[in-house]
Amino acid sequence: MKPARTRPPMPATLVVLLLSLLLGLQPLTTDLYLPALPALTGYFDAPMHQAQLTLSALLLAFGVSQLFWGPLSDRFGRRPILLAGLALYALASLGSVFAASMEQLLLWRVLQGAAMGAAVMCARAIVRDLYHPAEGARMMSKGLTGLGVLACISAPLGALLSDWMGWRAALGVLALFGAAALALVLLRFQESLAHPNPQALRPQQMARTWALILRHPTFWAYALLVTTSYAGLFTFLASSSFVFINALGLSKTQYGLLMFSMSAVYILGTVLCRRLLLRFGVRRTVAIAGALTLLGGNLVGLLGWLGWHSVWAIMLPYYLFILAHGIHQPCGQSGAVAPFPQAAGTASALSGFLMMSVAFAVGWWLAAQLPVGLEGASVLPLTQGLWFWSVLICAVAWTLVQRYGEVHGAAAKRANPTDSIGHPKP
């Protein structure tokens, strides 16, 4: 087996730009939409749970679709999957703009989520294609910094567009972004997978590959880290517009500015991640972030339980949580695929599916907890949910990652599964 390439065939700046755009599809598709949720619910005269379903169903389609995109990308390469996925994303985004009912919007959002799965899954796999694990974590953090920049502008832009031109304008931006990402991949992206696996789509081979990945403790350590961390973030994203606008009385523009500040702290977390990785390595970096997560989540939960229901009683401790999220995600997303250089697409898909399945369950729980309209609006579903997930994140960071997280370096070589997934031995 040839060693992983230490230098990508594309300039590093182009790789970071591509990662930022591909990974950034996810916060754009969710965050830019959030300020419009209350208005959209009123426009269609739909119950709250239907509005929540347009978000949670998108994420479920996003997760499930990766189980198909991953093996396809291992078989045919990342480029054709990216082109197909981004073309479908742009089409589905355009369809959602002209939806005439909540049911039509739900259908287009499901297609949008399925298409988004190709982009995000390939982005994680590209990092493993081009970089050794240690460098991959740092490159992933740079790509997630770009994601944070896009997340910064998403909520304020969504709020402004929703206020000035209505919710359809907010969804129209997604179609334009998808088309721009498609053009960049078409014109500049060079295939990153050096040796596509011709056996990747054979049922027996797929079953062996999935079993190999799912038996690997390092995969579970990092996949659970990113899953629990994202579940905490999604708890905030799915409930925050109703909590801050309906329960606490903020305008959509004020809410957008809060989301901007949250994304800015997330960017700081990704930058801090790179510094910590160089000084402490992956496992100690994750442990430090786990302490920040637990502190922020405990403060949010306790203040909510004690009745301190205000914007800053939520946001100030949540900044600690989101700072740590900016550390957990680069380490976890790169760590989950690192032991599988020849099945990075499938490993990325399984990790993504786990994340989105849990997010879907969180969305259903929140839909049952959040009241319809202004009457009875409460901050507790948000604060108690964050409290719960912060404890789980810290538990994973301090136990599983510390025990099984040695993947950056010698452990990656010991965990090399390529001889078991259809590639010839050297």
Short mmCIF file of C-alpha atoms in Angstrom, two decimals, residues 20 24 27-28 31 141-156 177 259-260 262-268 270-271:
data_model
loop_
_atom_site.label_atom_id
_atom_site.label_comp_id
_atom_site.label_asym_id
_atom_site.label_seq_id
_atom_site.Cartn_x
_atom_site.Cartn_y
_atom_site.Cartn_z
CA SER A 20 -15.32 25.81 3.70
CA GLY A 24 -20.64 25.46 5.03
CA PRO A 27 -25.08 25.83 8.56
CA LEU A 28 -26.31 27.88 5.61
CA ASP A 31 -29.14 28.74 10.18
CA SER A 141 -10.19 23.02 11.61
CA LYS A 142 -9.36 25.51 8.84
CA GLY A 143 -12.30 24.32 6.79
CA LEU A 144 -14.56 24.58 9.83
CA THR A 145 -13.28 28.11 10.41
CA GLY A 146 -14.65 28.91 6.96
CA LEU A 147 -17.87 27.15 7.94
CA GLY A 148 -18.02 29.43 10.97
CA VAL A 149 -17.68 32.53 8.78
CA LEU A 150 -20.62 31.35 6.67
CA ALA A 151 -22.58 30.57 9.83
CA CYS A 152 -21.84 34.10 11.07
CA ILE A 153 -23.57 35.67 8.11
CA SER A 154 -26.35 33.09 7.78
CA ALA A 155 -28.66 34.04 10.64
CA PRO A 156 -28.34 37.85 10.24
CA PHE A 177 -24.90 29.41 -3.12
CA MET A 259 -26.53 33.98 16.11
CA PHE A 260 -23.74 36.04 14.56
CA MET A 262 -22.40 32.59 18.52
CA SER A 263 -20.77 31.83 15.17
CA ALA A 264 -17.93 34.25 15.92
CA VAL A 265 -17.17 32.35 19.13
CA TYR A 266 -17.29 29.09 17.17
CA ILE A 267 -14.67 30.48 14.77
CA LEU A 268 -12.51 31.36 17.75
CA THR A 270 -11.60 26.38 15.59
CA VAL A 271 -8.59 28.71 15.75
#
